[in-house]
XYZ file of C-alpha atoms in Angstrom:
334
model
C 114.392 -44.084 -62.501
C 113.404 -47.342 -60.597
C 112.091 -45.705 -57.665
C 109.562 -43.778 -59.937
C 108.341 -46.700 -61.784
C 107.692 -48.981 -58.620
C 105.783 -45.898 -57.082
C 102.588 -46.753 -59.536
C 102.047 -49.931 -58.296
C 100.918 -51.429 -55.099
C 100.526 -55.017 -54.160
C 97.569 -56.660 -54.579
C 95.290 -57.602 -51.384
C 93.827 -60.590 -52.819
C 97.346 -62.217 -53.390
C 99.542 -63.625 -50.563
C 102.492 -64.327 -53.042
C 102.617 -61.265 -54.801
C 106.530 -61.476 -56.116
C 106.608 -57.912 -56.747
C 109.365 -55.917 -55.032
C 109.811 -52.248 -53.763
C 105.959 -51.789 -54.674
C 104.375 -48.497 -53.235
C 101.010 -47.705 -52.447
C 100.918 -44.346 -54.039
C 97.481 -43.554 -55.188
C 97.083 -42.347 -58.897
C 94.386 -40.110 -59.920
C 93.350 -40.275 -63.523
C 92.483 -36.830 -65.169
C 89.573 -36.417 -67.342
C 89.308 -34.126 -70.330
C 86.622 -31.590 -69.892
C 85.063 -30.787 -73.106
C 82.457 -28.625 -71.953
C 85.284 -25.627 -71.757
C 85.501 -25.156 -75.623
C 84.454 -21.676 -76.789
C 84.324 -20.322 -73.105
C 81.526 -22.677 -72.133
C 81.583 -23.872 -68.269
C 79.615 -26.307 -66.788
C 76.139 -27.418 -67.713
C 73.071 -26.233 -65.697
C 70.360 -28.723 -66.259
C 66.852 -27.102 -66.050
C 64.467 -29.141 -63.868
C 60.736 -28.544 -63.685
C 59.169 -28.739 -60.150
C 55.997 -30.485 -59.847
C 53.491 -28.897 -57.476
C 52.176 -31.270 -54.640
C 48.391 -30.668 -55.011
C 48.445 -32.074 -51.132
C 50.437 -29.172 -49.704
C 49.048 -26.404 -52.584
C 46.836 -24.414 -49.933
C 43.056 -24.468 -51.385
C 41.676 -21.605 -53.225
C 38.137 -22.719 -52.717
C 35.737 -21.854 -50.132
C 34.025 -24.644 -48.687
C 31.637 -22.242 -47.324
C 30.249 -21.273 -50.761
C 26.960 -23.202 -51.998
C 27.707 -25.297 -54.763
C 25.655 -24.424 -58.012
C 26.104 -25.667 -61.391
C 25.451 -22.212 -62.314
C 28.738 -20.818 -60.125
C 31.605 -19.812 -62.232
C 33.826 -22.784 -63.561
C 37.082 -21.116 -62.269
C 38.427 -21.111 -58.699
C 36.973 -18.599 -56.793
C 39.438 -15.467 -57.209
C 38.659 -13.984 -53.937
C 40.189 -16.673 -51.979
C 43.406 -16.505 -54.064
C 46.526 -15.626 -51.668
C 49.522 -13.765 -53.194
C 51.412 -17.136 -52.630
C 48.914 -19.078 -54.531
C 48.772 -16.543 -57.789
C 52.488 -17.690 -58.262
C 51.983 -21.093 -58.699
C 51.375 -22.427 -62.493
C 48.237 -24.714 -61.470
C 46.377 -21.766 -60.280
C 47.392 -19.425 -63.222
C 46.117 -22.397 -65.796
C 42.682 -22.865 -63.803
C 42.024 -18.768 -63.814
C 43.215 -18.700 -67.451
C 41.626 -21.416 -69.005
C 38.276 -21.989 -67.564
C 36.942 -18.304 -68.366
C 33.881 -19.383 -70.097
C 30.845 -19.122 -68.085
C 28.414 -21.442 -69.751
C 25.508 -20.440 -67.455
C 26.504 -16.841 -66.312
C 22.793 -15.726 -67.624
C 21.273 -18.057 -65.275
C 23.253 -16.858 -62.240
C 21.519 -14.293 -59.806
C 24.070 -11.882 -58.850
C 23.252 -10.480 -55.254
C 21.525 -6.821 -55.149
C 23.762 -4.189 -53.115
C 22.462 -0.794 -51.987
C 24.842 1.257 -53.655
C 23.932 5.188 -53.463
C 20.239 4.533 -51.887
C 19.889 2.236 -55.018
C 19.970 -1.766 -55.504
C 22.036 -2.882 -58.053
C 24.062 -5.803 -59.290
C 26.433 -7.004 -61.513
C 25.405 -7.595 -65.025
C 26.371 -10.824 -66.563
C 26.968 -9.195 -69.904
C 30.240 -7.424 -68.375
C 31.643 -10.874 -67.985
C 31.143 -11.808 -71.580
C 32.114 -8.454 -72.819
C 35.507 -8.667 -71.183
C 37.042 -12.232 -70.941
C 39.730 -10.959 -68.452
C 36.915 -10.344 -65.865
C 36.709 -12.805 -63.117
C 33.663 -12.782 -60.598
C 34.154 -13.814 -56.970
C 31.253 -15.104 -55.573
C 32.285 -15.147 -51.748
C 33.148 -11.211 -51.990
C 30.578 -10.420 -54.946
C 33.345 -8.447 -57.014
C 34.998 -8.368 -59.894
C 38.871 -9.033 -60.665
C 41.360 -8.753 -63.484
C 42.939 -12.355 -63.971
C 46.036 -11.247 -65.864
C 46.583 -8.521 -63.544
C 46.195 -10.596 -60.382
C 48.438 -13.396 -61.737
C 51.198 -11.392 -63.590
C 50.820 -7.547 -62.227
C 52.566 -6.119 -59.583
C 51.706 -7.015 -56.054
C 52.583 -4.078 -54.198
C 49.976 -1.674 -52.275
C 51.723 1.291 -53.420
C 51.033 1.002 -57.168
C 49.026 3.053 -59.259
C 46.609 0.680 -60.846
C 44.634 -0.583 -57.942
C 41.478 -1.382 -59.179
C 40.620 -5.178 -60.312
C 43.329 -6.421 -58.407
C 43.730 -8.603 -55.139
C 43.626 -5.565 -52.816
C 41.271 -3.655 -54.565
C 38.633 -5.240 -56.646
C 35.919 -3.875 -57.913
C 32.236 -3.825 -56.197
C 30.746 -0.412 -57.462
C 28.421 -1.260 -59.815
C 27.517 2.220 -60.576
C 31.021 2.903 -61.358
C 31.900 -0.125 -63.382
C 32.065 1.483 -66.682
C 34.241 4.360 -65.639
C 36.653 1.593 -63.807
C 36.972 -0.575 -66.908
C 37.539 2.139 -69.436
C 40.449 3.612 -66.733
C 41.496 0.300 -66.474
C 42.092 -0.829 -70.179
C 43.356 2.555 -71.227
C 46.482 2.745 -73.602
C 48.945 3.761 -70.474
C 47.603 0.960 -68.546
C 49.794 -2.101 -67.512
C 46.963 -4.332 -68.219
C 48.158 -4.922 -71.616
C 51.478 -5.957 -70.748
C 49.868 -8.343 -68.149
C 47.506 -9.848 -70.907
C 50.202 -10.441 -73.368
C 52.168 -12.080 -70.341
C 49.263 -14.257 -69.657
C 48.833 -15.074 -73.300
C 52.648 -16.205 -73.546
C 52.233 -18.532 -70.633
C 49.139 -20.257 -71.917
C 51.507 -21.056 -75.007
C 54.024 -22.191 -73.267
C 52.133 -24.283 -71.029
C 49.845 -25.793 -73.931
C 53.421 -26.856 -75.731
C 52.728 -24.151 -78.621
C 55.925 -22.305 -77.435
C 58.859 -23.546 -75.131
C 59.814 -21.111 -72.280
C 63.121 -19.182 -72.023
C 64.667 -21.611 -69.800
C 64.137 -24.580 -71.913
C 65.247 -22.502 -74.979
C 68.271 -21.572 -73.472
C 68.985 -24.972 -72.113
C 68.641 -26.498 -75.878
C 70.756 -24.003 -77.123
C 73.437 -24.360 -74.373
C 73.361 -28.181 -74.924
C 73.620 -27.936 -78.746
C 76.991 -25.967 -78.049
C 78.239 -28.414 -75.995
C 77.648 -31.056 -78.358
C 79.205 -29.467 -81.211
C 82.143 -28.769 -79.070
C 82.650 -32.365 -77.893
C 82.335 -33.372 -81.654
C 84.997 -30.804 -82.513
C 87.396 -31.884 -79.603
C 86.628 -35.587 -80.382
C 88.080 -34.946 -83.841
C 91.456 -32.991 -82.539
C 91.839 -35.961 -80.023
C 91.945 -38.236 -82.474
C 94.273 -36.657 -85.078
C 96.803 -36.561 -82.019
C 96.452 -39.991 -81.158
C 96.931 -41.096 -84.992
C 100.378 -39.070 -85.029
C 101.007 -40.958 -81.877
C 100.363 -44.232 -83.043
C 101.978 -43.885 -86.583
C 105.100 -42.538 -84.865
C 104.521 -39.063 -86.906
C 105.587 -35.364 -85.871
C 102.546 -33.452 -85.018
C 104.567 -30.240 -85.822
C 106.664 -28.845 -88.539
C 108.557 -26.090 -89.379
C 105.111 -24.029 -90.271
C 102.032 -24.786 -88.253
C 99.875 -24.754 -91.395
C 101.710 -27.335 -93.219
C 101.955 -29.765 -90.185
C 100.762 -33.291 -89.955
C 97.982 -32.447 -87.445
C 96.596 -29.765 -89.602
C 96.496 -32.031 -92.377
C 94.954 -34.705 -90.985
C 91.955 -32.164 -89.585
C 91.633 -30.603 -92.929
C 91.191 -34.300 -94.156
C 88.701 -34.971 -91.512
C 87.076 -31.538 -92.100
C 85.910 -32.776 -95.911
C 83.307 -35.240 -94.462
C 82.255 -33.315 -90.930
C 80.423 -30.034 -91.573
C 81.024 -29.399 -87.922
C 84.582 -29.427 -87.719
C 84.979 -27.720 -91.188
C 82.777 -24.447 -89.846
C 85.031 -24.835 -86.631
C 88.214 -24.403 -88.619
C 87.137 -22.180 -91.042
C 85.046 -19.535 -88.666
C 86.110 -20.308 -85.042
C 87.645 -17.627 -82.814
C 91.505 -18.483 -82.885
C 91.859 -17.861 -79.599
C 89.171 -20.676 -79.166
C 90.213 -23.134 -81.886
C 91.995 -25.532 -79.644
C 94.650 -26.408 -82.077
C 97.532 -24.326 -80.879
C 100.797 -26.308 -79.858
C 99.877 -25.318 -75.866
C 96.506 -27.257 -76.352
C 98.426 -30.273 -78.078
C 100.741 -30.668 -75.391
C 98.001 -30.567 -72.983
C 95.809 -33.210 -74.873
C 98.986 -35.359 -75.189
C 99.602 -35.165 -71.486
C 96.048 -35.827 -70.355
C 95.972 -38.997 -73.015
C 99.173 -40.242 -71.424
C 97.669 -40.138 -67.949
C 94.979 -41.898 -68.985
C 96.809 -45.010 -70.510
C 99.362 -44.916 -67.650
C 96.210 -45.036 -65.281
C 94.705 -47.833 -67.464
C 97.661 -49.938 -67.332
C 98.355 -49.386 -63.526
C 94.957 -50.303 -62.968
C 95.063 -53.622 -64.771
C 98.403 -54.246 -63.042
C 97.142 -54.120 -59.705
C 94.197 -56.195 -60.574
C 96.272 -58.829 -61.975
C 98.103 -61.495 -59.420
C 101.389 -61.176 -61.139
C 102.852 -58.225 -63.095
C 106.410 -57.205 -64.325
C 108.052 -54.972 -66.657
C 111.684 -54.519 -68.380
C 113.256 -51.576 -68.662
C 115.999 -50.139 -71.323
C 117.307 -46.577 -72.218
C 119.487 -45.138 -74.788
C 121.107 -41.634 -75.488
C 119.905 -39.713 -78.214
C 121.551 -37.629 -80.728
C 120.832 -34.640 -78.460
C 122.302 -36.569 -75.741
C 119.073 -37.147 -73.442
C 118.560 -40.352 -72.040
C 115.246 -42.036 -73.628
C 113.765 -45.061 -71.272
C 111.382 -47.948 -73.098
C 109.355 -49.902 -70.831
C 107.530 -53.177 -71.372
C 104.680 -54.024 -68.922
C 103.543 -57.740 -68.336
C 100.755 -58.561 -66.490
C 98.992 -62.080 -65.647
């Protein structure tokens, strides 16, 4: 018994006249209760938002394009690459700056199409707010489909995309009708763009944030329940009360929890509706929590003794009615 007790302690390196005998250097590791395991929860995953570094983002504006107050207010979509189209900043620029105030004053270039000089009519851009004009390519694109649609070359819908913008002004009406028909994926992409703007403007929280909030709320609830369970066990230990009796439902431990639940809605809901296998009130869980609390108390006492200049202890043992030896220890430290 003496060897086991001394194995907890070690001589104070700052004291040259330590009088403790038989001290060892066995390191003690304290055990911390994992309060995130209630109801089968695991470790908390923190969601971090990554800020886009403007200095490292490829530019999507063409410096060779002449600047004019009549030009589109959004970046030239013809210069966007697939990598740029996945960045939130680029998406916001293309979706929020859709109102072209001086579109009627802009002189769209003429192009000979089937022996006829044609140019884009500005009324198309006002009629279809999803349409974006590229000054560099003299072509029109669909912003939601470019930003949220499939980027594969083998997709069935190729018009108004990065790889296949529309430049045939004579067949523009036919291309638009085919692009916005009922079976087109255009409507799904417009819905995705709308949800993206609602999230970025704070009108709606994104799915990752919602999942994180729900998970954190569950962790907070489980910690509160586990704290009440530990408090009931510690109270029984301090008052020298038996935790369990002949019947579990009539034990001191359960009675204390139900008394506490009268003023604690979270604990009352847990005791009434929690899964019996995840209630954390079984004898096995009680024993495990008692061992964890004992380890924490021993670790604190050992640390206080090792940090002090002098320490000592007294021990005595007696045999109980079941002929088992019970030892009591008194620890003193200066």
